[in-house]
């Protein structure tokens, strides 16, 4: 039942987003200000496209769509210690970060949740630098 409720929260289109959409330019500015960037993709995805330099790599969904919220939150809280800490989520296209970010903001109360709209693909399209992982 708990898993069903979590899935419902993650994928509900009815959530009022407390999550802020960012452009690559926004992310670059906030990165330079020291805001933590968390890339939730899988290791093969990091290798395929590279990552935004300095990103913290914490997979949320594995390659089969499975997830472990407790494991994710344990790692996440190392970089986002309070619900008032700013953070930016990154995935491939922005879909996963939209779901995860909405969950963190609306269900867990993180007040400064942001994500790169369009994901790493938007970053690369704007010719922003990546580092190979």
Coordinates of C-alpha atoms in Angstrom, one line a residue:
X1 CA 0.0 0.0 0.0
X2 CA 2.8 2.4 0.9
X3 CA 4.4 1.8 -2.5
X4 CA 1.1 2.5 -4.3
X5 CA 0.7 5.8 -2.4
X6 CA 4.2 6.9 -3.2
X7 CA 3.6 6.1 -6.9
X8 CA 0.3 8.0 -6.8
X9 CA 2.1 11.1 -5.4
X10 CA 5.0 10.8 -7.8
X11 CA 2.9 10.6 -11.0
X12 CA -0.2 12.5 -10.1
X13 CA -0.7 15.3 -12.6
X14 CA -3.0 17.0 -10.0
X15 CA -0.2 18.1 -7.7
X16 CA 0.3 21.9 -7.5
X17 CA 4.0 22.2 -8.2
X18 CA 6.1 23.7 -5.5
X19 CA 8.9 22.8 -7.9
X20 CA 10.5 25.6 -9.9
X21 CA 11.5 25.0 -13.5
X22 CA 14.9 26.4 -14.5
X23 CA 16.6 27.0 -17.8
X24 CA 20.2 26.0 -18.4
X25 CA 21.2 29.7 -17.9
X26 CA 19.4 29.7 -14.5
X27 CA 21.2 26.5 -13.5
X28 CA 24.5 27.9 -14.5
X29 CA 24.0 31.0 -12.4
X30 CA 22.8 29.1 -9.4
X31 CA 25.7 26.6 -9.8
X32 CA 28.1 29.5 -9.6
X33 CA 26.4 30.6 -6.4
X34 CA 27.0 27.2 -4.9
X35 CA 23.6 25.7 -5.1
X36 CA 23.8 21.9 -5.1
X37 CA 22.9 20.0 -8.3
X38 CA 21.7 16.4 -7.9
X39 CA 21.7 14.3 -11.0
X40 CA 19.1 11.5 -10.5
X41 CA 19.9 9.5 -13.7
X42 CA 21.5 6.1 -13.9
X43 CA 25.3 5.4 -14.3
X44 CA 24.9 4.4 -18.0
X45 CA 23.1 7.8 -18.6
X46 CA 25.9 9.7 -16.9
X47 CA 28.5 7.9 -19.1
X48 CA 26.4 8.5 -22.2
X49 CA 26.0 12.3 -22.0
X50 CA 28.4 13.4 -19.2
X51 CA 27.2 15.4 -16.2
X52 CA 27.2 19.0 -15.1
X53 CA 30.4 19.5 -13.3
X54 CA 30.1 19.2 -9.6
X55 CA 26.8 17.4 -9.7
X56 CA 26.0 14.9 -6.9
X57 CA 25.1 11.6 -8.5
X58 CA 22.2 9.9 -6.8
X59 CA 20.1 7.6 -8.9
X60 CA 16.4 7.7 -8.1
X61 CA 14.8 5.3 -10.6
X62 CA 16.9 2.3 -11.7
X63 CA 16.9 1.2 -15.4
X64 CA 13.8 -0.8 -14.7
X65 CA 11.9 2.0 -13.1
X66 CA 12.3 0.7 -9.5
X67 CA 13.3 3.0 -6.7
X68 CA 14.2 3.0 -3.0
X69 CA 13.0 6.2 -1.3
X70 CA 14.8 5.5 1.9
X71 CA 18.1 4.9 0.2
X72 CA 17.6 8.0 -2.0
X73 CA 16.7 10.2 0.9
X74 CA 19.7 9.0 3.0
X75 CA 22.0 10.2 0.2
X76 CA 20.0 13.2 -0.7
X77 CA 20.0 14.5 2.9
X78 CA 23.8 14.6 2.9
X79 CA 23.6 17.4 0.3
X80 CA 20.2 18.9 1.2
X81 CA 20.3 19.0 5.0
X82 CA 17.2 21.1 5.6
X83 CA 13.9 21.7 3.9
X84 CA 15.1 25.3 3.3
X85 CA 18.2 24.3 1.4
X86 CA 18.2 25.2 -2.3
X87 CA 18.8 22.3 -4.7
X88 CA 18.5 21.6 -8.4
X89 CA 17.5 18.2 -9.8
X90 CA 18.7 17.0 -13.2
X91 CA 17.6 14.0 -15.3
X92 CA 17.7 13.3 -19.1
X93 CA 14.6 15.3 -20.2
X94 CA 13.1 16.7 -17.1
X95 CA 10.3 14.2 -16.7
X96 CA 11.8 12.2 -13.8
X97 CA 12.9 15.4 -12.0
X98 CA 9.5 16.9 -12.3
X99 CA 7.9 13.8 -10.6
X100 CA 10.6 13.5 -7.9
X101 CA 10.8 17.3 -7.4
X102 CA 7.0 17.6 -7.0
X103 CA 7.1 14.7 -4.5
X104 CA 9.9 16.4 -2.5
X105 CA 8.3 19.8 -2.5
X106 CA 4.6 18.9 -2.1
X107 CA 4.8 15.7 0.0
X108 CA 8.0 16.2 2.0
X109 CA 7.9 19.9 2.3
X110 CA 11.2 21.0 0.6
X111 CA 10.7 24.7 0.0
X112 CA 13.4 25.4 -2.5
X113 CA 13.1 22.5 -4.9
X114 CA 14.1 23.3 -8.5
X115 CA 14.8 21.3 -11.6
X116 CA 16.4 21.7 -15.0
X117 CA 13.4 21.8 -17.4
X118 CA 14.4 19.8 -20.4
X119 CA 17.0 17.9 -18.5
X120 CA 20.6 17.4 -19.5
X121 CA 19.5 17.4 -23.1
X122 CA 18.5 21.1 -22.7
X123 CA 21.8 21.8 -21.1
X124 CA 23.7 20.1 -24.0
X125 CA 21.5 21.8 -26.7
X126 CA 22.6 25.2 -25.3
X127 CA 26.2 24.0 -25.5
X128 CA 26.8 24.2 -21.8
X129 CA 29.9 22.2 -20.6
X130 CA 29.7 18.6 -19.3
X131 CA 32.3 16.4 -17.8
X132 CA 32.6 12.7 -18.6
X133 CA 31.8 10.4 -15.8

